[in-house]
């Protein structure tokens, strides 16, 4: 399977606070890869490096076999779509107009949306079951509906790589399952979906592969059913878990 | 598959027919107010004489129309346009409906710059020094706000930062007033604090208008970035938007437009707060679509307010800035209460 994003020995951090320490990991097209780990482990920092919001202190990051630093900003914006943690619309805009923001990397200044933009917006909204409330304002939607519109905004970019940072947080169980199904469907279209998750049962059930990060290092990188061993659960998360079919259910603190 | 709901919404920046109608109405309203302002004054000249004087420039009517009334009417349009566009852009940048040049302290600081130019005699040394001082001061306060927002200050912290900047500027202005060496400088300083378009000349218009126009154009170039910012800064960055560049241009545009407007008219508050808010029901909340209509709406509002102060108080004891503050402050409080209710 082709690797679309790869990190080789990447270290990065913030002033006086190193976060990622020699991380080597690669992400494939057509897969949902879950990044799991405790708070502060470095999951979001990995995304920030991929988005060039944070420069790696050492190591190499390649996107589609080209060094990340060589990507022009506009091409990078068309290649990496990003759904941030606790994504929210800061103004009560109409849902469809918010999704249309996903087409900004293709837009010529002051030009209206073209047919390709319209098509991408309609497709993204249809895939996220958001078409029925397209003309409603974001502040009139439920949390689950808003999450689907925000995902549709990221999908409207039409990028081969989707980075989603805790997209299922703050959603009720039904909406969490729906959102994870949508991410799987996106991977089935050939997109490399990289998602950070705190919910280990969702992660183990819906991801093809799990990368476990702890204190800035990759401690496990394997198929979803194999990454969360009892040893990893104990040493990284300080919990024990029970297993139900292919998912891991956190059970007890250790 | 049936056509998706809302598919008629074509572009983030393109207007729908209703919005084109409202924009046209705002433009006509602003021009109508300017015409009314031209026709209003203490002299006995009738409408035809004023319009004739404006076109020909001859005689008494020519002097009154071109030298006295035209600068006042045109300055009202430019001052309003500057404040409206600045308010809409600041609200977009800070993602906060309470942001505007007055509330964020930019107006008071620009006023302080103008006062210092008077106090130290620079204003009389060269005409460009007055707007230069006002714009540099506005730039300094806008930069402080920008740094606060970069440091992660939330909406309340930014407003409090603005209050602190405004208080400092007001205190320093009061100090300049207290230490003022001559009564002329003192009366000028008081004028800046209250905001007025009384006795403006063509030279006031010729220095302020181009700077305001450049400021508004700079703000219009940020429209796309401000729209993307409604998703948050990291998502905007991921869409290829240079977030720092957008911030820099908003700060520069607001400083140019508000600084020049304040150098010409003194502190006129709350216009940039009220107008974008009144226009949101027609245009939606995206900053890109609000900047230009807010400029037009505020131009009409300031020109109308300037007419009202002359009608209420022909001797102009009620300055323009006082009227806008009297109307704007209760609106500001209502907006805070509404935000709390919606939260």
Coordinates of C-alpha atoms in Angstrom, one line a residue, chain A:
Chain A
X1 CA 0.0 0.0 0.0
X2 CA 1.4 3.4 -0.9
X3 CA 2.6 5.7 1.8
X4 CA 1.3 9.2 1.3
X5 CA 2.6 10.9 4.4
X6 CA 5.8 9.8 6.2
X7 CA 7.7 11.1 9.2
X8 CA 11.3 9.9 9.6
X9 CA 13.0 10.6 13.0
X10 CA 11.0 13.8 13.5
X11 CA 11.5 15.8 16.7
X12 CA 9.4 18.9 17.3
X13 CA 8.1 21.0 20.2
X14 CA 7.4 24.3 21.7
X15 CA 9.7 26.7 23.4
X16 CA 11.4 24.9 26.3
X17 CA 9.0 21.9 25.8
X18 CA 10.1 19.2 23.4
X19 CA 7.1 17.1 22.4
X20 CA 7.8 14.7 19.5
X21 CA 11.1 12.8 20.0
X22 CA 12.4 11.0 16.9
X23 CA 9.0 9.9 15.6
X24 CA 9.0 7.7 12.5
X25 CA 5.7 6.7 11.1
X26 CA 4.0 6.5 7.7
X27 CA 0.3 6.7 6.7
X28 CA -1.2 4.9 3.7
X29 CA -4.0 5.8 1.3
X30 CA -7.3 4.1 1.7
X31 CA -6.8 3.4 5.4
X32 CA -8.1 4.9 8.6
X33 CA -5.1 5.3 10.9
X34 CA -5.9 6.1 14.5
X35 CA -3.4 8.1 16.6
X36 CA -4.0 7.2 20.2
X37 CA -2.2 8.2 23.4
X38 CA -2.7 10.0 26.7
X39 CA -3.2 13.8 26.8
X40 CA 0.0 15.7 25.9
X41 CA 1.5 12.6 24.2
X42 CA 2.1 14.6 20.9
X43 CA -0.8 13.6 18.6
X44 CA -1.9 17.1 17.8
X45 CA 1.8 18.2 17.6
X46 CA 2.2 15.6 14.8
X47 CA -0.7 17.2 12.9
X48 CA 0.8 20.7 13.5
X49 CA 4.1 19.5 11.9
X50 CA 2.2 18.0 8.9
X51 CA 0.3 21.3 8.4
X52 CA 3.5 23.3 8.7
X53 CA 2.1 25.1 11.7
X54 CA 5.1 24.0 13.6
X55 CA 8.5 23.4 12.1
X56 CA 10.3 20.1 12.9
X57 CA 13.6 20.6 14.7
X58 CA 15.1 17.5 13.1
X59 CA 14.0 14.7 10.8
X60 CA 12.2 14.6 7.5
X61 CA 8.5 14.8 6.6
X62 CA 7.5 13.7 3.1
X63 CA 4.1 14.2 1.5
X64 CA 3.4 12.2 -1.6
X65 CA 7.1 11.5 -1.9
X66 CA 8.1 15.1 -1.9
X67 CA 9.7 16.9 1.1
X68 CA 6.9 18.8 3.0
X69 CA 9.0 22.0 3.1
X70 CA 9.0 22.1 -0.8
X71 CA 5.2 22.2 -1.1
X72 CA 3.8 25.6 -2.2
X73 CA 1.1 26.7 0.4
X74 CA -1.7 26.5 -2.1
X75 CA -0.8 22.9 -3.3
X76 CA -0.4 21.8 0.3
X77 CA -3.9 23.2 1.2
X78 CA -5.3 21.1 -1.7
X79 CA -3.5 18.0 -0.5
X80 CA -4.0 18.0 3.3
X81 CA -7.5 18.7 4.6
X82 CA -7.7 19.4 8.3
X83 CA -10.6 19.1 10.8
X84 CA -9.3 20.7 14.0
X85 CA -10.1 19.7 17.6
X86 CA -13.3 21.3 18.9
X87 CA -13.9 22.7 15.5
X88 CA -16.6 25.3 15.6
X89 CA -18.0 28.1 13.4
X90 CA -17.3 31.4 15.1
X91 CA -20.2 33.1 13.3
X92 CA -23.7 31.7 12.8
X93 CA -23.2 31.2 9.0
X94 CA -25.4 29.0 6.8
X95 CA -24.2 25.4 6.7
X96 CA -23.6 25.3 2.9
X97 CA -21.6 28.5 3.0
X98 CA -19.4 27.0 5.7
X99 CA -18.8 23.9 3.6
X100 CA -18.0 26.2 0.7
X101 CA -15.0 27.5 2.7
X102 CA -13.4 24.1 1.9
X103 CA -13.0 25.3 -1.7
X104 CA -10.8 28.3 -0.8
X105 CA -7.6 26.6 -1.9
X106 CA -9.0 26.5 -5.5
X107 CA -10.7 30.0 -5.6
X108 CA -9.5 32.9 -7.5
X109 CA -9.9 36.1 -5.5
X110 CA -13.3 37.7 -5.9
X111 CA -14.4 35.0 -8.4
X112 CA -17.6 33.1 -7.7
X113 CA -17.7 29.4 -7.2
X114 CA -17.3 27.4 -10.4
X115 CA -19.1 24.2 -11.4
X116 CA -16.3 22.0 -9.9
X117 CA -16.6 23.9 -6.6
X118 CA -20.4 23.4 -6.6
X119 CA -20.0 19.7 -7.3
X120 CA -17.5 19.2 -4.6
X121 CA -19.6 21.0 -2.0
X122 CA -22.8 19.1 -3.0
X123 CA -20.9 15.8 -2.9
X124 CA -19.3 16.5 0.5
X125 CA -22.6 17.5 2.0
X126 CA -24.4 14.5 0.5
X127 CA -21.7 12.1 1.8
X128 CA -22.1 13.6 5.3
X129 CA -26.0 13.5 5.2
X130 CA -25.9 17.3 5.6
X131 CA -27.9 18.2 2.5
X132 CA -31.3 18.6 4.3
X133 CA -30.0 21.4 6.5
X134 CA -27.8 23.1 4.0
X135 CA -29.6 26.4 4.2
X136 CA -29.9 26.4 8.0
X137 CA -27.6 28.5 10.2
X138 CA -24.9 26.7 12.2
X139 CA -26.4 27.9 15.5
X140 CA -29.7 26.3 14.7
X141 CA -28.1 22.8 14.3
X142 CA -27.6 20.1 16.9
X143 CA -24.0 19.2 17.9
X144 CA -24.1 16.1 15.8
X145 CA -25.4 18.0 12.7
X146 CA -22.7 20.7 13.2
X147 CA -20.0 18.0 13.4
X148 CA -21.2 16.6 10.1
X149 CA -21.2 20.0 8.4
X150 CA -17.7 20.6 9.7
X151 CA -16.5 17.3 8.4
X152 CA -18.2 18.1 5.0
X153 CA -16.2 21.3 5.0
X154 CA -13.0 19.3 5.3
X155 CA -14.1 16.8 2.7
X156 CA -15.1 19.6 0.2
X157 CA -11.3 20.2 -0.1
X158 CA -11.1 16.9 -2.0
X159 CA -7.7 16.3 -0.6
X160 CA -6.0 12.8 -0.7
X161 CA -5.1 13.2 3.0
X162 CA -7.6 14.0 5.8
X163 CA -6.3 14.9 9.3
X164 CA -9.1 14.8 11.9
X165 CA -8.3 15.8 15.5
X166 CA -10.7 14.3 18.0
X167 CA -13.7 14.6 15.7
X168 CA -15.9 12.4 17.9
X169 CA -15.3 14.3 21.1
X170 CA -18.5 15.8 22.7
X171 CA -20.8 13.8 20.5
X172 CA -23.4 11.3 21.7
X173 CA -22.8 7.6 20.9
X174 CA -25.1 7.5 17.9
X175 CA -23.3 10.5 16.3
X176 CA -19.9 9.1 17.2
X177 CA -20.7 5.9 15.4
X178 CA -22.1 7.9 12.4
X179 CA -19.0 10.1 12.3
X180 CA -16.6 7.1 12.4
X181 CA -18.6 5.4 9.6
X182 CA -18.2 8.6 7.5
X183 CA -14.4 8.5 8.0
X184 CA -14.3 4.8 7.0
X185 CA -16.4 5.7 3.9
X186 CA -13.9 8.4 3.0
X187 CA -11.0 5.9 3.4
X188 CA -12.8 3.5 1.1
X189 CA -12.7 6.3 -1.6
X190 CA -8.9 6.1 -1.4
X191 CA -8.2 8.9 1.1
X192 CA -5.6 8.5 3.8
X193 CA -7.6 9.3 6.9
X194 CA -5.5 10.0 10.0
X195 CA -7.6 10.6 13.1
X196 CA -6.7 11.2 16.8
X197 CA -9.0 9.6 19.2
X198 CA -9.2 9.3 23.0
X199 CA -12.0 6.7 22.8
X200 CA -10.1 3.4 22.5
X201 CA -13.2 1.4 21.8
X202 CA -14.0 3.6 18.8
X203 CA -10.4 3.6 17.7
X204 CA -10.0 -0.2 17.9
X205 CA -13.3 -0.8 16.1
X206 CA -13.2 1.7 13.3
X207 CA -9.5 2.1 12.5
X208 CA -7.5 -0.1 10.2
X209 CA -4.3 0.6 12.0
X210 CA -3.4 2.2 15.4
X211 CA -0.3 4.2 16.2
X212 CA 0.1 4.6 19.9
X213 CA 2.1 7.6 21.0
X214 CA 3.4 8.2 24.5
X215 CA 5.7 11.0 25.7
X216 CA 6.5 12.0 22.1
X217 CA 7.5 8.5 20.9
X218 CA 5.7 5.9 18.9
X219 CA 5.3 2.9 21.2
X220 CA 3.1 0.7 19.0
X221 CA 2.2 0.7 15.4
X222 CA 0.1 -2.2 14.2
X223 CA -3.2 -3.4 12.9
X224 CA -6.0 -2.2 15.2
X225 CA -6.6 -5.5 16.8
X226 CA -2.9 -5.9 17.7
X227 CA -1.7 -2.5 18.8
X228 CA -3.5 -2.3 22.1
X229 CA -1.9 -5.2 23.9
X230 CA -2.4 -5.5 27.7
X231 CA 1.2 -4.3 28.1
X232 CA 0.6 -1.1 26.1
X233 CA -2.7 -0.5 27.9
X234 CA -1.0 -0.8 31.2
X235 CA 2.2 1.1 30.5
X236 CA 0.7 3.9 28.3
X237 CA -2.8 4.4 29.6
X238 CA -2.5 2.9 33.1
X239 CA -5.7 0.8 32.5
X240 CA -6.8 -2.7 31.9
X241 CA -9.4 -3.5 29.3
X242 CA -11.8 -6.1 28.2
X243 CA -12.1 -7.2 24.6
X244 CA -15.4 -7.5 22.7
X245 CA -15.0 -8.9 19.3
X246 CA -12.4 -6.6 17.7
X247 CA -12.8 -3.7 20.0
X248 CA -11.1 -2.8 23.3
X249 CA -13.3 -1.5 26.1
X250 CA -11.4 0.3 28.9
X251 CA -12.4 -1.3 32.1
X252 CA -10.3 -0.5 35.1
X253 CA -7.7 2.0 36.2
X254 CA -4.4 0.4 37.3

